[in-house]
Short mmCIF file of C-alpha atoms and ligand atoms in Angstrom, two decimals:
data_model
loop_
_atom_site.label_atom_id
_atom_site.label_comp_id
_atom_site.label_asym_id
_atom_site.label_seq_id
_atom_site.Cartn_x
_atom_site.Cartn_y
_atom_site.Cartn_z
CA UNK T 168 -7.99 -71.25 43.32
CA UNK T 169 -7.66 -70.92 39.65
CA UNK T 170 -4.57 -72.36 38.01
CA UNK T 171 -3.59 -69.30 36.14
CA UNK T 172 -0.62 -71.04 34.60
CA UNK T 173 -3.11 -73.26 32.82
CA UNK T 174 -4.42 -70.30 30.96
CA UNK T 175 -1.13 -68.65 30.20
CA UNK T 176 -1.69 -67.07 26.82
CA UNK T 177 1.75 -68.33 25.83
CA UNK T 178 0.44 -71.88 26.04
CA UNK T 179 -0.65 -72.40 22.44
CA UNK T 180 1.39 -69.77 20.77
CA UNK T 181 1.05 -69.69 17.06
CA UNK T 182 1.87 -66.11 16.71
CA UNK T 183 0.59 -64.18 13.80
CA UNK T 184 3.17 -61.49 13.78
CA UNK T 185 1.07 -59.53 11.46
CA UNK T 186 2.83 -59.68 8.13
CA UNK T 187 -0.40 -58.27 6.74
CA UNK T 188 -0.56 -55.59 9.35
CA UNK T 189 -3.35 -57.44 11.09
CA UNK T 190 -1.66 -57.51 14.49
CA UNK T 191 -1.57 -53.81 14.67
CA UNK T 192 -4.97 -53.28 13.22
CA UNK T 193 -6.92 -54.98 15.97
CA UNK T 194 -4.86 -53.25 18.62
CA UNK T 195 -5.58 -49.92 17.01
CA UNK T 196 -9.30 -50.59 16.91
CA UNK T 197 -9.30 -51.50 20.60
CA UNK T 198 -7.31 -48.39 21.44
CA UNK T 199 -9.68 -46.24 19.43
CA UNK T 200 -12.92 -47.62 20.84
CA UNK T 201 -11.62 -47.53 24.40
CA UNK T 202 -9.62 -44.31 24.01
CA UNK T 203 -6.73 -46.09 25.74
CA UNK T 204 -3.20 -47.07 24.80
CA UNK T 205 -2.79 -50.71 25.66
CA UNK T 206 0.69 -50.87 24.17
CA UNK T 207 1.72 -49.24 27.42
CA UNK T 208 0.82 -52.32 29.47
CA UNK T 209 3.95 -53.89 30.95
CA UNK T 210 2.18 -56.80 32.60
CA UNK T 211 2.73 -56.01 36.20
CA UNK T 212 -0.49 -57.98 36.93
CA UNK T 213 -1.74 -55.29 39.29
CA UNK T 214 -5.12 -55.24 37.54
CA UNK T 215 -5.79 -58.93 38.05
CA UNK T 216 -4.54 -58.78 41.62
CA UNK T 217 -7.32 -56.46 42.65
CA UNK T 218 -10.06 -57.74 40.37
CA UNK T 219 -12.90 -59.19 42.46
CA UNK T 220 -13.70 -61.74 39.75
CA UNK T 221 -10.23 -62.91 38.72
CA UNK T 222 -10.69 -66.36 40.25
CA UNK T 223 -13.57 -67.01 37.88
CA UNK T 224 -11.86 -65.65 34.78
CA UNK T 225 -10.16 -67.91 32.26
CA UNK T 226 -7.67 -65.14 31.50
CA UNK T 227 -6.51 -62.37 33.79
CA UNK T 228 -7.16 -58.87 32.47
CA UNK T 229 -3.51 -58.32 31.54
CA UNK T 230 -3.45 -61.66 29.70
CA UNK T 231 -6.29 -60.43 27.55
CA UNK T 232 -4.26 -57.33 26.78
CA UNK T 233 -1.25 -59.53 26.03
CA UNK T 234 -3.23 -61.47 23.45
CA UNK T 235 -4.10 -58.24 21.70
CA UNK T 236 -0.51 -57.09 21.79
CA UNK T 237 0.43 -60.38 20.13
CA UNK T 238 -2.17 -59.97 17.43
CA UNK T 239 -4.47 -62.69 18.73
CA UNK T 240 -7.55 -60.56 18.82
CA UNK T 241 -10.01 -63.33 18.23
CA UNK T 242 -8.78 -65.24 21.28
CA UNK T 243 -9.18 -62.08 23.31
CA UNK T 244 -12.78 -61.85 22.14
CA UNK T 245 -13.55 -65.45 23.10
CA UNK T 246 -12.54 -65.42 26.77
CA UNK T 247 -15.04 -65.23 29.60
CA UNK T 248 -13.02 -62.44 31.23
CA UNK T 249 -14.57 -59.68 29.17
CA UNK T 250 -18.05 -60.85 30.23
CA UNK T 251 -17.34 -61.33 33.92
CA UNK T 252 -15.87 -57.84 34.21
CA UNK T 253 -18.42 -55.46 35.77
CA UNK T 254 -16.44 -52.29 35.13
CA UNK T 255 -15.81 -51.56 38.80
CA UNK T 256 -12.52 -49.77 37.98
CA UNK T 257 -10.64 -51.46 40.81
CA UNK T 258 -8.00 -52.31 38.20
CA UNK T 259 -8.08 -48.99 36.36
CA UNK T 260 -7.51 -46.93 39.47
CA UNK T 261 -4.30 -48.85 40.27
CA UNK T 262 -2.68 -49.31 36.86
CA UNK T 263 0.84 -47.80 36.92
CA UNK T 264 0.45 -46.89 33.27
CA UNK T 265 -2.93 -45.24 33.68
CA UNK T 266 -4.69 -47.70 31.43
CA UNK T 267 -8.42 -47.80 32.04
CA UNK T 268 -8.64 -51.58 31.84
CA UNK T 269 -12.41 -51.44 32.38
CA UNK T 270 -12.73 -49.34 29.22
CA UNK T 271 -10.66 -51.90 27.31
CA UNK T 272 -13.08 -54.61 28.45
CA UNK T 273 -16.02 -52.46 27.28
CA UNK T 274 -14.42 -52.12 23.85
CA UNK T 275 -13.79 -55.86 23.61
CA UNK T 276 -17.41 -56.67 24.43
CA UNK T 277 -18.56 -54.36 21.66
CA UNK T 278 -16.17 -55.98 19.20
CA UNK T 279 -17.17 -59.52 20.25
CA UNK T 280 -20.81 -58.65 19.64
CA UNK T 281 -20.02 -57.04 16.31
CA UNK T 282 -18.13 -60.13 15.18
CA UNK T 283 -20.95 -62.42 16.27
CA UNK T 284 -18.75 -64.31 18.69
CA UNK T 285 -20.82 -66.43 21.05
CA UNK T 286 -20.32 -65.24 24.60
CA UNK T 287 -19.10 -67.99 26.92
CA UNK T 288 -21.32 -66.37 29.55
CA UNK T 289 -24.72 -66.34 27.87
CA UNK T 290 -26.62 -65.15 30.93
CA UNK T 291 -24.42 -62.11 31.23
CA UNK T 292 -24.71 -61.50 27.51
CA UNK T 293 -28.52 -61.65 27.76
CA UNK T 294 -28.52 -59.37 30.76
CA UNK T 295 -26.66 -56.69 28.79
CA UNK T 296 -28.91 -57.20 25.78
CA UNK T 297 -32.16 -56.69 27.70
CA UNK T 298 -30.89 -53.68 29.58
CA UNK T 299 -29.60 -52.19 26.34
CA UNK T 300 -32.95 -52.74 24.64
CA UNK T 301 -34.89 -51.30 27.56
CA UNK T 302 -32.87 -48.10 27.35
CA UNK T 303 -33.12 -48.00 23.58
CA UNK T 304 -36.92 -48.15 23.96
CA UNK T 305 -37.46 -45.67 26.75
CA UNK T 306 -34.23 -43.77 27.26
CA UNK T 307 -34.36 -44.86 30.86
CA UNK T 308 -34.08 -48.25 32.44
CA UNK T 309 -37.19 -50.17 33.39
CA UNK T 310 -35.75 -52.77 35.72
CA UNK T 311 -38.83 -54.92 36.04
CA UNK T 312 -39.30 -55.41 32.31
CA UNK T 313 -35.60 -56.13 31.83
CA UNK T 314 -35.60 -58.60 34.73
CA UNK T 315 -38.65 -60.47 33.46
CA UNK T 316 -37.11 -60.71 30.00
CA UNK T 317 -33.91 -61.92 31.56
CA UNK T 318 -35.67 -64.59 33.57
CA UNK T 319 -37.56 -65.83 30.52
CA UNK T 320 -34.58 -65.58 28.21
CA UNK T 321 -32.22 -67.40 30.52
CA UNK T 322 -34.80 -70.08 31.29
CA UNK T 323 -34.39 -69.39 34.96
CA UNK T 324 -37.89 -68.15 35.45
CA UNK T 325 -38.29 -69.68 38.86
CA UNK T 326 -34.83 -69.38 40.25
CA UNK T 327 -34.56 -66.50 42.62
CA UNK T 328 -38.34 -66.16 42.61
CA UNK T 329 -38.51 -65.34 46.28
CA UNK T 330 -36.08 -62.48 46.16
CA UNK T 331 -37.83 -61.22 43.03
CA UNK T 332 -41.21 -61.16 44.76
CA UNK T 333 -39.70 -59.57 47.81
CA UNK T 334 -38.27 -56.83 45.63
CA UNK T 335 -41.62 -56.15 43.99
CA UNK T 336 -43.53 -56.05 47.25
CA UNK T 337 -40.92 -53.78 48.79
CA UNK T 338 -41.27 -51.44 45.85
CA UNK T 339 -37.80 -52.15 44.57
CA UNK T 340 -38.98 -52.96 41.06
CA UNK T 341 -41.19 -50.49 39.25
CA UNK T 342 -44.08 -51.63 37.16
CA UNK T 343 -44.44 -48.61 34.87
CA UNK T 344 -41.54 -47.52 32.69
CA UNK T 345 -40.33 -43.94 32.78
CA UNK T 346 -39.73 -42.38 29.42
CA UNK T 347 -37.63 -39.68 27.86
CA UNK T 348 -39.78 -37.00 26.24
CA UNK T 349 -37.59 -36.14 23.25
CA UNK T 350 -37.76 -39.46 21.43
CA UNK T 351 -36.30 -38.06 18.22
CA UNK T 352 -33.09 -37.07 19.88
CA UNK T 353 -32.81 -40.45 21.53
CA UNK T 354 -33.44 -42.22 18.22
CA UNK T 355 -30.77 -40.12 16.56
CA UNK T 356 -28.23 -41.38 19.08
CA UNK T 357 -29.07 -45.04 18.66
CA UNK T 358 -29.44 -44.83 14.89
CA UNK T 359 -26.09 -43.13 14.53
CA UNK T 360 -24.24 -45.98 16.19
CA UNK T 361 -26.31 -48.68 14.52
CA UNK T 362 -25.79 -47.31 11.07
CA UNK T 363 -22.04 -47.29 11.43
CA UNK T 364 -21.75 -50.54 13.27
CA UNK T 365 -19.70 -52.37 10.69
CA UNK T 366 -17.20 -49.78 9.61
CA UNK T 367 -14.11 -48.72 11.51
CA UNK T 368 -15.91 -45.49 12.17
CA UNK T 369 -18.57 -47.50 13.91
CA UNK T 370 -16.39 -47.28 16.91
CA UNK T 371 -16.61 -43.57 17.16
CA UNK S 188 -30.86 -17.48 55.76
CA UNK S 189 -30.03 -18.40 52.17
CA UNK S 190 -26.89 -16.37 51.65
CA UNK S 191 -24.66 -19.32 51.31
CA UNK S 192 -26.70 -21.49 49.00
CA UNK S 193 -25.29 -23.73 46.28
CA UNK S 194 -27.26 -24.09 43.04
CA UNK S 195 -26.82 -27.32 41.16
CA UNK S 196 -28.39 -29.25 38.34
CA UNK S 197 -29.45 -32.65 39.59
CA UNK S 198 -29.23 -35.94 37.75
CA UNK S 199 -31.49 -38.48 39.50
CA UNK S 200 -30.66 -41.47 37.31
CA UNK S 201 -32.64 -44.64 36.69
CA UNK S 202 -32.32 -46.06 40.20
CA UNK S 203 -33.04 -43.09 42.44
CA UNK S 204 -35.93 -42.00 40.25
CA UNK S 205 -37.65 -45.38 40.48
CA UNK S 206 -36.66 -48.29 42.64
CA UNK S 207 -34.74 -46.34 45.27
CA UNK S 208 -37.04 -43.35 45.45
CA UNK S 209 -36.69 -43.22 49.24
CA UNK S 210 -33.02 -42.36 48.79
CA UNK S 211 -33.99 -39.60 46.41
CA UNK S 212 -36.43 -38.27 49.00
CA UNK S 213 -33.86 -38.37 51.79
CA UNK S 214 -31.30 -36.69 49.55
CA UNK S 215 -33.69 -33.84 48.81
CA UNK S 216 -34.49 -33.36 52.49
CA UNK S 217 -30.79 -33.25 53.33
CA UNK S 218 -29.88 -30.86 50.52
CA UNK S 219 -32.78 -28.66 51.47
CA UNK S 220 -31.52 -28.32 55.04
CA UNK S 221 -28.03 -27.57 53.77
CA UNK S 222 -29.18 -24.91 51.29
CA UNK S 223 -28.07 -26.96 48.34
CA UNK S 224 -30.67 -26.13 45.70
CA UNK S 225 -31.25 -28.90 43.20
CA UNK S 226 -33.06 -28.58 39.88
CA UNK S 227 -33.48 -31.85 38.07
CA UNK S 228 -32.43 -31.95 34.42
CA UNK S 229 -35.59 -31.33 32.39
CA UNK S 230 -35.49 -34.45 30.21
CA UNK S 231 -32.67 -36.64 31.43
CA UNK S 232 -31.91 -40.09 30.06
CA UNK S 233 -29.80 -43.06 31.16
CA UNK S 234 -26.26 -41.78 31.70
CA UNK S 235 -24.80 -44.68 29.73
CA UNK S 236 -23.85 -46.53 32.86
CA UNK S 237 -25.65 -49.88 33.30
CA UNK S 238 -25.08 -52.03 30.24
CA UNK S 239 -24.77 -49.39 27.57
CA UNK S 240 -21.13 -48.50 28.09
CA UNK S 241 -20.42 -52.19 28.62
CA UNK S 242 -21.37 -53.02 25.04
CA UNK S 243 -21.22 -49.66 23.20
CA UNK S 244 -18.80 -47.33 24.99
CA UNK S 245 -19.08 -44.43 22.55
CA UNK S 246 -22.87 -44.61 22.43
CA UNK S 247 -22.70 -44.26 26.21
CA UNK S 248 -20.73 -41.05 25.75
CA UNK S 249 -23.52 -39.67 23.57
CA UNK S 250 -26.17 -40.59 26.12
CA UNK S 251 -24.14 -38.84 28.80
CA UNK S 252 -23.62 -35.91 26.45
CA UNK S 253 -27.35 -35.36 26.15
CA UNK S 254 -27.54 -34.95 29.93
CA UNK S 255 -24.45 -32.77 30.12
CA UNK S 256 -25.79 -30.45 27.42
CA UNK S 257 -28.93 -29.95 29.49
CA UNK S 258 -26.88 -29.04 32.55
CA UNK S 259 -24.78 -26.70 30.44
CA UNK S 260 -27.82 -24.83 29.22
CA UNK S 261 -28.98 -24.48 32.82
CA UNK S 262 -25.61 -22.90 33.53
CA UNK S 263 -25.06 -25.13 36.53
CA UNK S 264 -22.67 -27.80 37.68
CA UNK S 265 -24.21 -31.22 37.98
CA UNK S 266 -24.78 -33.38 41.05
CA UNK S 267 -25.39 -37.13 41.16
CA UNK S 268 -25.43 -39.72 43.87
CA UNK S 269 -24.62 -42.89 41.95
CA UNK S 270 -20.97 -43.94 41.62
CA UNK S 271 -21.55 -45.36 38.17
CA UNK S 272 -23.39 -42.28 36.91
CA UNK S 273 -20.69 -39.99 38.32
CA UNK S 274 -17.93 -41.90 36.54
CA UNK S 275 -19.80 -42.07 33.23
CA UNK S 276 -20.75 -38.40 33.23
CA UNK S 277 -17.24 -37.33 34.22
CA UNK S 278 -15.52 -39.45 31.58
CA UNK S 279 -17.94 -38.17 28.94
CA UNK S 280 -17.43 -34.59 30.06
CA UNK S 281 -13.65 -34.95 29.67
CA UNK S 282 -13.95 -36.64 26.34
CA UNK S 283 -16.42 -34.11 24.95
CA UNK S 284 -14.00 -31.33 25.70
CA UNK S 285 -10.69 -32.91 24.79
CA UNK S 286 -11.34 -35.52 22.11
CA UNK S 287 -11.88 -34.03 18.64
CA UNK S 288 -13.66 -37.07 17.25
CA UNK S 289 -16.12 -37.12 20.13
CA UNK S 290 -16.78 -33.41 19.77
CA UNK S 291 -17.47 -33.72 16.08
CA UNK S 292 -19.62 -36.84 16.33
CA UNK S 293 -21.73 -35.52 19.16
CA UNK S 294 -22.22 -32.17 17.51
CA UNK S 295 -23.48 -34.10 14.49
CA UNK S 296 -25.91 -36.16 16.54
CA UNK S 297 -27.04 -33.72 19.20
CA UNK S 298 -26.27 -30.38 17.62
CA UNK S 299 -24.15 -29.08 20.46
CA UNK S 300 -20.73 -29.02 22.02
CA UNK S 301 -19.63 -29.00 25.61
CA UNK S 302 -17.74 -25.79 26.17
CA UNK S 303 -18.05 -25.21 29.85
CA UNK S 304 -15.78 -26.88 32.33
CA UNK S 305 -18.78 -28.54 33.82
CA UNK S 306 -18.10 -30.12 37.21
CA UNK S 307 -19.86 -33.34 38.03
CA UNK S 308 -20.21 -33.63 41.79
CA UNK S 309 -21.01 -36.70 43.73
CA UNK S 310 -23.22 -35.79 46.68
CA UNK S 311 -20.60 -37.19 49.02
CA UNK S 312 -17.93 -34.77 47.85
CA UNK S 313 -20.16 -31.88 48.98
CA UNK S 314 -21.61 -33.03 52.29
CA UNK S 315 -18.59 -33.23 54.62
CA UNK S 316 -17.48 -29.68 53.83
CA UNK S 317 -20.98 -28.38 54.22
CA UNK S 318 -21.36 -29.92 57.66
CA UNK S 319 -18.24 -28.12 58.83
CA UNK S 320 -19.97 -24.77 58.42
CA UNK S 321 -21.48 -23.61 61.67
CA UNK S 322 -25.13 -23.11 60.65
CA UNK S 323 -25.24 -26.52 59.04
CA UNK S 324 -23.36 -28.33 61.77
CA UNK S 325 -26.17 -27.23 64.03
CA UNK S 326 -28.88 -28.93 61.98
CA UNK S 327 -28.38 -32.07 64.06
CA UNK S 328 -31.49 -32.92 66.06
CA UNK S 329 -31.51 -36.67 66.51
CA UNK S 330 -28.01 -38.14 66.88
CA UNK S 331 -27.07 -41.79 66.48
CA UNK S 332 -24.78 -41.80 69.48
CA UNK S 333 -22.69 -44.91 69.83
CA UNK S 334 -23.96 -46.65 66.70
CA UNK S 335 -21.16 -49.01 65.67
CA UNK S 336 -20.90 -49.18 61.90
CA UNK S 337 -18.57 -50.00 59.05
CA UNK S 338 -18.49 -47.67 56.02
CA UNK S 339 -18.90 -49.47 52.73
CA UNK S 340 -17.91 -47.54 49.62
CA UNK S 341 -17.62 -50.30 47.03
CA UNK S 342 -16.42 -48.90 43.73
CA UNK S 343 -17.10 -45.33 44.87
CA UNK S 344 -13.41 -45.30 45.73
CA UNK S 345 -12.32 -46.41 42.27
CA UNK S 346 -12.29 -44.40 39.07
CA UNK S 347 -10.65 -44.41 35.67
CA UNK S 348 -7.14 -42.89 35.71
CA UNK S 349 -8.27 -39.81 33.76
CA UNK S 350 -10.50 -38.77 36.67
CA UNK S 351 -7.65 -38.42 39.14
CA UNK S 352 -8.33 -34.70 39.48
CA UNK S 353 -11.66 -35.41 41.13
CA UNK S 354 -11.64 -35.66 44.92
CA UNK S 355 -11.58 -39.10 46.47
CA UNK S 356 -14.62 -39.87 48.59
CA UNK S 357 -12.52 -41.75 51.09
CA UNK S 358 -13.52 -40.66 54.60
CA UNK S 359 -16.61 -38.74 53.48
CA UNK S 360 -19.06 -41.20 55.04
CA UNK S 361 -17.01 -41.25 58.24
CA UNK S 362 -17.20 -37.47 58.61
CA UNK S 363 -20.95 -37.49 58.16
CA UNK S 364 -21.36 -40.39 60.59
CA UNK S 365 -19.08 -38.70 63.13
CA UNK S 366 -21.36 -35.67 62.93
CA UNK S 367 -24.21 -38.03 63.81
CA UNK S 368 -22.25 -39.33 66.80
CA UNK S 369 -21.72 -42.84 65.44
CA UNK S 370 -18.52 -44.87 65.84
CA UNK S 371 -16.64 -46.12 62.79
CA UNK S 372 -14.91 -49.48 62.98
CA UNK S 373 -11.82 -50.43 61.00
CA UNK S 374 -12.39 -53.37 58.72
CA UNK S 375 -10.46 -53.01 55.46
CA UNK S 376 -13.38 -54.09 53.29
CA UNK S 377 -14.71 -50.66 52.45
CA UNK S 378 -13.76 -50.87 48.77
CA UNK S 379 -14.62 -54.51 48.04
CA UNK S 380 -16.90 -54.83 45.04
CA UNK S 381 -20.57 -55.67 45.79
CA UNK S 382 -20.80 -57.73 42.60
CA UNK S 383 -22.75 -55.10 40.68
CA UNK S 384 -25.08 -56.55 38.05
CA UNK S 385 -23.57 -60.01 38.34
CA UNK S 386 -25.88 -60.25 41.33
CA UNK S 387 -28.58 -60.89 38.73
CA UNK S 388 -26.70 -62.73 36.02
CA UNK S 389 -24.33 -64.78 38.20
CA UNK S 390 -25.74 -64.85 41.74
CA UNK S 391 -23.61 -67.95 42.37
CA UNK S 392 -20.50 -65.77 42.13
CA UNK S 393 -21.87 -62.77 43.99
CA UNK S 394 -23.44 -64.52 46.99
CA UNK S 395 -20.08 -65.71 48.40
CA UNK S 396 -18.57 -62.24 47.84
CA UNK S 397 -21.37 -60.54 49.73
CA UNK S 398 -21.32 -63.20 52.44
CA UNK S 399 -17.63 -62.49 52.92
CA UNK S 400 -18.28 -58.74 53.20
CA UNK S 401 -21.00 -59.32 55.81
CA UNK S 402 -18.78 -61.76 57.73
CA UNK S 403 -16.03 -59.18 57.92
CA UNK S 404 -18.46 -56.49 59.06
CA UNK S 405 -19.79 -58.77 61.79
CA UNK S 406 -16.37 -59.83 62.99
CA UNK S 407 -15.29 -56.19 63.11
CA UNK S 408 -18.05 -55.77 65.71
CA UNK S 409 -20.36 -53.63 63.57
CA UNK S 410 -24.09 -53.29 64.16
CA UNK S 411 -24.78 -52.10 60.64
CA UNK S 412 -23.24 -51.29 57.28
CA UNK S 413 -23.43 -47.80 55.78
CA UNK S 414 -23.48 -47.35 52.00
CA UNK S 415 -23.65 -44.44 49.60
CA UNK S 416 -24.95 -46.40 46.62
CA UNK S 417 -28.36 -47.94 46.06
CA UNK S 418 -26.93 -50.89 44.17
CA UNK S 419 -24.42 -51.70 46.94
CA UNK S 420 -27.25 -51.54 49.44
CA UNK S 421 -29.49 -53.83 47.40
CA UNK S 422 -26.77 -56.41 46.71
CA UNK S 423 -25.67 -56.55 50.34
CA UNK S 424 -29.25 -57.07 51.44
CA UNK S 425 -30.30 -59.46 48.71
CA UNK S 426 -27.28 -61.75 48.56
CA UNK S 427 -26.29 -62.09 52.21
CA UNK S 428 -27.28 -65.25 54.08
CA UNK S 429 -30.20 -65.09 56.51
CA UNK S 430 -29.04 -65.15 60.10
CA UNK S 431 -25.60 -63.82 59.25
CA UNK S 432 -26.28 -60.32 58.18
CA UNK S 433 -26.57 -56.76 59.40
CA UNK S 434 -28.96 -53.96 58.49
CA UNK S 435 -27.69 -51.83 55.61
CA UNK S 436 -28.37 -48.10 55.52
CA UNK S 437 -28.00 -45.39 52.98
CA UNK S 438 -25.94 -42.52 54.34
CA UNK S 439 -28.55 -39.93 53.30
CA UNK S 440 -31.33 -41.81 55.01
CA UNK S 441 -29.49 -41.57 58.34
CA UNK S 442 -28.51 -37.98 57.70
CA UNK S 443 -32.13 -37.03 57.06
CA UNK S 444 -33.01 -38.82 60.31
CA UNK S 445 -30.37 -36.82 62.15
CA UNK S 446 -31.89 -33.63 60.76
CA UNK S 447 -35.25 -34.60 62.18
CA UNK S 448 -36.99 -36.34 59.29
CA UNK S 449 -40.05 -38.32 60.36
CA UNK S 450 -40.03 -40.49 57.25
CA UNK S 451 -37.72 -43.20 58.49
CA UNK S 452 -40.45 -45.75 59.36
CA UNK S 453 -41.73 -45.52 55.78
CA UNK S 454 -38.24 -45.80 54.31
CA UNK S 455 -37.47 -48.77 56.53
CA UNK S 456 -40.29 -50.69 54.87
CA UNK S 457 -38.20 -50.78 51.72
CA UNK S 458 -35.29 -52.48 53.44
CA UNK S 459 -34.91 -56.20 52.85
CA UNK S 460 -33.19 -56.50 56.24
CA UNK S 461 -35.35 -54.82 58.86
CA UNK S 462 -33.39 -52.11 60.72
CA UNK S 463 -36.14 -51.51 63.28
CA UNK S 464 -34.90 -53.99 65.93
CA UNK S 465 -31.49 -52.29 65.84
CA UNK S 466 -33.02 -48.84 66.27
CA UNK S 467 -35.07 -50.14 69.18
CA UNK S 468 -32.15 -51.84 70.90
CA UNK S 469 -30.10 -48.65 70.56
CA UNK S 470 -33.07 -46.65 71.84
CA UNK S 471 -33.01 -44.28 68.93
CA UNK S 472 -36.33 -42.45 68.79
CA UNK S 473 -38.09 -43.02 65.49
S1 SF4 J 620 -2.12 -52.82 35.89
FE1 SF4 J 620 -1.84 -51.77 33.92
S2 SF4 J 620 0.31 -52.14 33.35
FE2 SF4 J 620 -0.20 -53.57 35.00
S3 SF4 J 620 -0.79 -55.44 33.93
FE3 SF4 J 620 -2.68 -54.28 34.31
S4 SF4 J 620 -2.99 -53.02 32.49
FE4 SF4 J 620 -0.89 -53.77 32.43
S1 SF4 J 621 -13.18 -53.32 36.05
FE1 SF4 J 621 -13.43 -55.44 35.39
S2 SF4 J 621 -11.36 -56.25 35.17
FE2 SF4 J 621 -11.22 -54.36 36.37
S3 SF4 J 621 -11.26 -55.02 38.49
FE3 SF4 J 621 -13.38 -54.53 37.93
S4 SF4 J 621 -14.27 -56.47 37.21
FE4 SF4 J 621 -12.02 -56.73 37.24
#
């Protein structure tokens, strides 16, 4: 079991109460990107209770939200929680305040990447990166290419080799990528979000 | 007799169009028998599920929008079979109608707006009702009488709060399986997460989760696990320990079998856990 008290966000409190408005600013960005209102969270811990990965997380999902409420955005971006979350919505479907916690985690990942914060879970980070790039290239996911890149990138080329081969021989990984025909439209989507990456509007 | 047909736009998605093509085949056979007419979106792209929404949520909305716009111009509601795709497309559909920023941004990028109240169906919210209609109830040719199974929904039973107006799929697999004559067992693990993509990036975390799910299915007395998601099926097969695991089926594969499909032996070849011994021991003709 994880000693959650060890990771109580209150542990090293040096609260920036946001004299410069900073506290609020990060919270607003998160709310905007996720289209949620995390000020509503009253820390009932329901989300963490159902989360299938909570025992591996250094902060429970509501503790991440708490950090943001306290203006400690950077700490929220450094935890492994946001990377371990798979977006299964187990939490979101039970939240008494109708907060889509999974969407909050999505927003935090985007912000962590934007701020160049090293992910404490590099393999998961790489996984997302290769899948993202595969879709940026083709518009659809080519699992084989993304998996090979992942294996090379994570230096785990030979781990899991047997299941990988089994998947290829059983036709569970496709060799040839499928592609979207209207490349221009696809490019417009990706360019739009790339161009605005660094402004507040980036999060539209 | 095609009086009662349902016309839908169909979103195959990256998994059913490639690695799980057998599920796509079974789904088409089933829909065909039930007079559900599917036309695939002409130039669909990733729905923004997978990793896109995980690192760029609003970009994911635009990817979904491109698909939704295609369905809109076909004048049809949309049908998908993947839990992730359904959630992404539904969230995007809501946002494109109710969120001014999203409307403006996506009109800028894609030159359109979503004006219809486009429904996004999951296949499983259509099937049970369809099977209650007399002509379709009678499509059963090869039953699976006495097959003891546990239904496994994974995150199909979970959704963001804003999608509460969509029907829950709870019980949908049981109604289909009851039609086939199979026996559901209670086990309480139907909504446990399969580990999703962490099966690739952190197999060390996912293997124990899947092992636990299999253990519970075995101790409930099940002979197999039924899923409605290709990723659930793959993770349960790939990450469960040899010797302590059960065959895993897709619900549409068994439905197609029940309706007389002869393709099962070919589909079985794609399973990582061979279901053939079970079919033989149950004396189900194949
Ligand atoms: S379930 Fe909702 S209100 Fe409760 S702690 Fe989690 S986010 Fe906050
Ligand atoms: S969406 Fe993320 S935080 Fe919520 S239960 Fe699933 S893995 Fe945990």
